[in-house]
Amino acid sequence: MLYFFVRSSYLFALFLCKFLFMSFKEEIVRRRTFGIISHPDAGKTTLTEKLLLFGGAIQEAGAVKNNKIKKSATSDFMEIERQRGISVATSVLAFIYKDKKINILDTPGHKDFAEDTFRTLTAVDSVIVVIDVAKGVETQTEKLVEVCRMRNIPIIVFINKLDREGKDAFDLLDDVEQKLGLSVTPLSFPIGMGYDFKGIYNIYEKNINLFSGDSKKNIEDTIAFDDIQNPELDQIIGDKAAEELRDNLDLVHGVYPAFDKEKYLEGKQQPVFFGSALNNFGVRELLDCFIEIAPSPQPKMAEERMVDSNEKELTGFVFKIHANMDPKHRDRLAFIKIVSGTFERNKPYLHVRQGKKLKFSSPNAFFAEKKEIVDISYPGDIVGLHDTGNFKIGDTLTQGEKLNYKGIPSFSPEHFRYINNADPMKAKQLYKGIDQLMDEGVAQLFTLELNGRKVIGTVGALQFEVIQYRLEHEYGAKCSYENFPVYKACWVEPEDIKDEEFKEFKRVKQKFLAQDKSGQLVFLADSQFSLQMTQQKYPSVKLHFTSEFN
Ligand code: G4P
């Protein structure tokens, strides 16, 4: 009897373990965490919204519209504050589609916030790049794709606004290959464009969806048609369009390699879809293919070792910090991407940099535009943790292991200014404010080696106003700026300080040397010419345009 009891308990425990483990694995496999990137106005917000509509996460168009910082806000920081409030809610948009848990990480389109986008890209497992059919590849897209390529992030390209007159599809594919350095293969192909836009041939699923231009807002206005050689095609889209489509597809098959999922996952091949986000055309095809081919949470390299998402112990890192809008509640929301294990409410976790254990009683999960307290989250998920100043971007959280995820690199800012204290009575507040805003990643701080003066570097001029405004309203401190002409910040690879050339470099260029917030040496070149001269004169001193170069 006892034997029977022990044995059945053992079997039950075994079953429970297996069930729990299986479900943990299944939870990982069903997750897709990605970002949508584009040049402003290409249609990122519209596409995001349509994806949410498919997931049933929102009921009507227009719900995510407010998410973006409008172009008109270039010097209006009050507007930015308002937008900042909205963007907390839309930082992560999650929904379920065909049993897949989809997490879209919002990337600000405004170029002044490009640094935010770069950081968010460290937390995605794949991206969708949106390109405007009329404008082709634009500058902002080039920069963002370059970051993705550096990290071999799998990319799907969506060419948008096919309902408008645009460039020829083959020219666009060439543009994408040449300007973005990608190796594309179209998985859908347009039939006509603009006024003549008739629909899309879905190469991936081998069928045709026809576009009914009369009721442009209707999601279901497509007709499935699955044999390209069928003479009925000529009747439906006309002889000319049918012939053109057959020729184009011959060309596609002749010129572009067949889709290879492995290559896509390695970041070596990029499938392309065509469509119109506004008209909800080609979006379902994109989403259906996306959930099938896009990667589930990937292993991530820490300084110490590679961490697999299937590992049971929690590890994760902070990729974004959002300050509370309400000055009476100074807490911030730190966004953690879970890399492995589960994140559980009220369980103590190690804040590795500070070496202390922290418990979180109200971790937030994100669903559509809402955030809610969650008991358990899985790899690929983003949790928002209320923070009173413990976290900074790049911090790692574990279950006890001393593990550090590789830092999130800083890129050279575009604008530099000295920051001065404009109210001597509030020096303490000013430095605290600067410190916290830099932890949040609003801008970068450099301290000059020569005289200890502080220089703020930003991606866009707008951030200077944001900093000034926030220092005053959140910290009660006042600052003023002074121009500091810098062409590029270059991180200096640590050298043997006894090296004569390095010593000479440090002596001669002392005026242009500074330390970044983590104490790394930075050369602030004042012109392209001076940078070139420095590189020629001191060839053994290695200068890098990002803070991460190992
Ligand atoms: P973004 O987030 O990348 O900046 O772009 P967003 O989605 O806001 O789209 C920019 C503009 O392009 C919007 O028009 C949007 O309606 C339009 N758009 C997006 N997709 C398509 C498409 O497939 N076809 C056409 N014709 N237009 C598209 P807007 O006038 O700037 O804004 P709104 O007044 O429509 O809100």
mmCIF file of N, CA, C and O and ligand atoms in Angstrom, residues 38-48 65 68 70-71 109 130 132 158 160-164 216 275-280, ligand 1:
data_model
loop_
_atom_site.group_PDB
_atom_site.id
_atom_site.type_symbol
_atom_site.label_atom_id
_atom_site.label_comp_id
_atom_site.label_asym_id
_atom_site.label_seq_id
_atom_site.Cartn_x
_atom_site.Cartn_y
_atom_site.Cartn_z
ATOM 1 N N SER A 38 10.974 52.488 -39.247
ATOM 2 C CA SER A 38 10.746 53.146 -40.527
ATOM 3 C C SER A 38 11.194 54.591 -40.427
ATOM 4 O O SER A 38 11.434 55.107 -39.330
ATOM 5 N N HIS A 39 11.277 55.225 -41.550
ATOM 6 C CA HIS A 39 11.452 56.667 -41.580
ATOM 7 C C HIS A 39 10.080 57.245 -41.189
ATOM 8 O O HIS A 39 9.065 56.658 -41.566
ATOM 9 N N PRO A 40 10.032 58.379 -40.475
ATOM 10 C CA PRO A 40 8.719 58.924 -40.117
ATOM 11 C C PRO A 40 7.818 59.057 -41.344
ATOM 12 O O PRO A 40 8.291 59.401 -42.428
ATOM 13 N N ASP A 41 6.564 58.719 -41.128
ATOM 14 C CA ASP A 41 5.518 58.848 -42.158
ATOM 15 C C ASP A 41 5.443 57.712 -43.158
ATOM 16 O O ASP A 41 4.629 57.748 -44.075
ATOM 17 N N ALA A 42 6.295 56.705 -43.017
ATOM 18 C CA ALA A 42 6.225 55.582 -43.960
ATOM 19 C C ALA A 42 5.026 54.693 -43.659
ATOM 20 O O ALA A 42 4.563 53.946 -44.521
ATOM 21 N N GLY A 43 4.528 54.769 -42.415
ATOM 22 C CA GLY A 43 3.322 54.009 -42.087
ATOM 23 C C GLY A 43 3.473 53.048 -40.921
ATOM 24 O O GLY A 43 2.652 52.150 -40.729
ATOM 25 N N LYS A 44 4.468 53.280 -40.081
ATOM 26 C CA LYS A 44 4.703 52.393 -38.931
ATOM 27 C C LYS A 44 3.497 52.350 -37.993
ATOM 28 O O LYS A 44 3.042 51.282 -37.602
ATOM 29 N N THR A 45 2.978 53.523 -37.654
ATOM 30 C CA THR A 45 1.852 53.579 -36.718
ATOM 31 C C THR A 45 0.627 52.900 -37.316
ATOM 32 O O THR A 45 -0.071 52.149 -36.629
ATOM 33 N N THR A 46 0.388 53.165 -38.598
ATOM 34 C CA THR A 46 -0.782 52.566 -39.248
ATOM 35 C C THR A 46 -0.643 51.045 -39.279
ATOM 36 O O THR A 46 -1.589 50.317 -38.983
ATOM 37 N N LEU A 47 0.541 50.569 -39.594
ATOM 38 C CA LEU A 47 0.744 49.115 -39.648
ATOM 39 C C LEU A 47 0.573 48.504 -38.259
ATOM 40 O O LEU A 47 -0.120 47.489 -38.093
ATOM 41 N N THR A 48 1.146 49.145 -37.245
ATOM 42 C CA THR A 48 1.016 48.647 -35.868
ATOM 43 C C THR A 48 -0.456 48.498 -35.514
ATOM 44 O O THR A 48 -0.903 47.489 -34.961
ATOM 45 N N LYS A 65 -2.870 55.937 -32.840
ATOM 46 C CA LYS A 65 -2.403 57.107 -33.588
ATOM 47 C C LYS A 65 -1.588 58.087 -32.744
ATOM 48 O O LYS A 65 -0.587 58.625 -33.179
ATOM 49 N N LYS A 68 2.680 58.636 -31.752
ATOM 50 C CA LYS A 68 3.909 59.193 -32.282
ATOM 51 C C LYS A 68 4.101 60.670 -31.943
ATOM 52 O O LYS A 68 3.146 61.410 -31.774
ATOM 53 N N LYS A 70 4.689 63.952 -33.139
ATOM 54 C CA LYS A 70 4.432 64.533 -34.459
ATOM 55 C C LYS A 70 5.564 65.465 -34.906
ATOM 56 O O LYS A 70 6.267 66.036 -34.100
ATOM 57 N N LYS A 71 5.688 65.578 -36.218
ATOM 58 C CA LYS A 71 6.732 66.437 -36.785
ATOM 59 C C LYS A 71 6.578 67.873 -36.294
ATOM 60 O O LYS A 71 7.524 68.580 -36.061
ATOM 61 N N GLY A 109 9.577 57.216 -33.951
ATOM 62 C CA GLY A 109 9.951 57.507 -35.324
ATOM 63 C C GLY A 109 10.747 58.797 -35.435
ATOM 64 O O GLY A 109 11.576 58.957 -36.313
ATOM 65 N N VAL A 130 9.396 49.204 -42.487
ATOM 66 C CA VAL A 130 8.353 49.722 -43.373
ATOM 67 C C VAL A 130 8.952 50.767 -44.306
ATOM 68 O O VAL A 130 9.652 51.686 -43.854
ATOM 69 N N ASP A 132 8.127 53.409 -47.674
ATOM 70 C CA ASP A 132 7.091 54.078 -48.463
ATOM 71 C C ASP A 132 7.365 53.831 -49.949
ATOM 72 O O ASP A 132 8.468 54.101 -50.431
ATOM 73 N N PHE A 158 8.471 45.540 -45.399
ATOM 74 C CA PHE A 158 7.097 45.748 -45.866
ATOM 75 C C PHE A 158 7.069 47.030 -46.681
ATOM 76 O O PHE A 158 7.316 48.117 -46.144
ATOM 77 N N ASN A 160 5.071 49.767 -48.310
ATOM 78 C CA ASN A 160 3.726 50.256 -47.975
ATOM 79 C C ASN A 160 3.207 51.303 -48.965
ATOM 80 O O ASN A 160 3.966 51.850 -49.747
ATOM 81 N N LYS A 161 1.923 51.540 -48.882
ATOM 82 C CA LYS A 161 1.211 52.578 -49.661
ATOM 83 C C LYS A 161 1.098 52.229 -51.137
ATOM 84 O O LYS A 161 1.235 53.089 -51.996
ATOM 85 N N LEU A 162 0.890 50.933 -51.418
ATOM 86 C CA LEU A 162 0.761 50.487 -52.801
ATOM 87 C C LEU A 162 -0.453 51.078 -53.507
ATOM 88 O O LEU A 162 -0.570 51.009 -54.713
ATOM 89 N N ASP A 163 -1.373 51.634 -52.719
ATOM 90 C CA ASP A 163 -2.542 52.273 -53.330
ATOM 91 C C ASP A 163 -2.162 53.606 -53.951
ATOM 92 O O ASP A 163 -2.966 54.236 -54.620
ATOM 93 N N ARG A 164 -0.925 54.056 -53.714
ATOM 94 C CA ARG A 164 -0.471 55.326 -54.287
ATOM 95 C C ARG A 164 0.509 55.050 -55.423
ATOM 96 O O ARG A 164 1.130 53.999 -55.462
ATOM 97 N N LYS A 216 -12.483 50.996 -49.299
ATOM 98 C CA LYS A 216 -11.075 50.926 -48.939
ATOM 99 C C LYS A 216 -10.784 50.538 -47.488
ATOM 100 O O LYS A 216 -9.700 50.100 -47.165
ATOM 101 N N GLY A 275 2.192 45.977 -49.772
ATOM 102 C CA GLY A 275 0.820 46.130 -49.292
ATOM 103 C C GLY A 275 0.460 47.578 -49.028
ATOM 104 O O GLY A 275 1.198 48.496 -49.384
ATOM 105 N N SER A 276 -0.670 47.744 -48.402
ATOM 106 C CA SER A 276 -1.114 49.069 -48.025
ATOM 107 C C SER A 276 -1.697 48.976 -46.623
ATOM 108 O O SER A 276 -2.770 48.407 -46.420
ATOM 109 N N ALA A 277 -0.942 49.498 -45.656
ATOM 110 C CA ALA A 277 -1.372 49.373 -44.264
ATOM 111 C C ALA A 277 -2.710 50.078 -44.060
ATOM 112 O O ALA A 277 -3.616 49.542 -43.422
ATOM 113 N N LEU A 278 -2.836 51.259 -44.651
ATOM 114 C CA LEU A 278 -4.044 52.047 -44.450
ATOM 115 C C LEU A 278 -5.274 51.270 -44.922
ATOM 116 O O LEU A 278 -6.320 51.286 -44.285
ATOM 117 N N ASN A 279 -5.127 50.584 -46.035
ATOM 118 C CA ASN A 279 -6.256 49.832 -46.585
ATOM 119 C C ASN A 279 -6.301 48.397 -46.076
ATOM 120 O O ASN A 279 -7.073 47.594 -46.566
ATOM 121 N N ASN A 280 -5.417 48.113 -45.155
ATOM 122 C CA ASN A 280 -5.357 46.793 -44.577
ATOM 123 C C ASN A 280 -5.107 45.732 -45.628
ATOM 124 O O ASN A 280 -5.630 44.628 -45.562
HETATM 125 P P1 G4P B 1 4.653 56.712 -39.160
HETATM 126 O O1 G4P B 1 4.114 56.110 -37.919
HETATM 127 O O2 G4P B 1 5.640 55.828 -39.867
HETATM 128 O O3 G4P B 1 5.182 58.094 -38.981
HETATM 129 O O4 G4P B 1 3.463 56.863 -40.223
HETATM 130 P P2 G4P B 1 1.893 56.803 -40.047
HETATM 131 O O5 G4P B 1 1.420 55.421 -39.830
HETATM 132 O O6 G4P B 1 1.438 57.834 -39.092
HETATM 133 O O7 G4P B 1 1.470 57.206 -41.520
HETATM 134 C C1 G4P B 1 1.841 58.445 -42.096
HETATM 135 C C2 G4P B 1 0.768 58.881 -43.086
HETATM 136 O O8 G4P B 1 0.694 57.904 -44.137
HETATM 137 C C3 G4P B 1 -0.611 58.946 -42.473
HETATM 138 O O9 G4P B 1 -1.305 59.972 -43.123
HETATM 139 C C4 G4P B 1 -1.231 57.620 -42.858
HETATM 140 O O10 G4P B 1 -2.640 57.658 -42.907
HETATM 141 C C5 G4P B 1 -0.644 57.426 -44.234
HETATM 142 N N1 G4P B 1 -0.595 56.001 -44.651
HETATM 143 C C6 G4P B 1 -0.173 54.929 -43.942
HETATM 144 N N2 G4P B 1 -0.302 53.807 -44.671
HETATM 145 C C7 G4P B 1 -0.802 54.172 -45.861
HETATM 146 C C8 G4P B 1 -1.193 53.457 -47.035
HETATM 147 O O11 G4P B 1 -1.092 52.250 -47.140
HETATM 148 N N3 G4P B 1 -1.701 54.209 -48.082
HETATM 149 C C9 G4P B 1 -1.836 55.559 -48.007
HETATM 150 N N4 G4P B 1 -2.322 56.173 -49.067
HETATM 151 N N5 G4P B 1 -1.507 56.261 -46.909
HETATM 152 C C10 G4P B 1 -0.998 55.584 -45.849
HETATM 153 P P3 G4P B 1 -1.465 61.414 -42.487
HETATM 154 O O12 G4P B 1 -2.305 62.185 -43.417
HETATM 155 O O13 G4P B 1 -0.108 61.971 -42.155
HETATM 156 O O14 G4P B 1 -2.123 61.127 -41.111
HETATM 157 P P4 G4P B 1 -3.658 60.859 -40.830
HETATM 158 O O15 G4P B 1 -4.309 62.163 -41.046
HETATM 159 O O16 G4P B 1 -4.113 59.813 -41.825
HETATM 160 O O17 G4P B 1 -3.660 60.387 -39.432
#
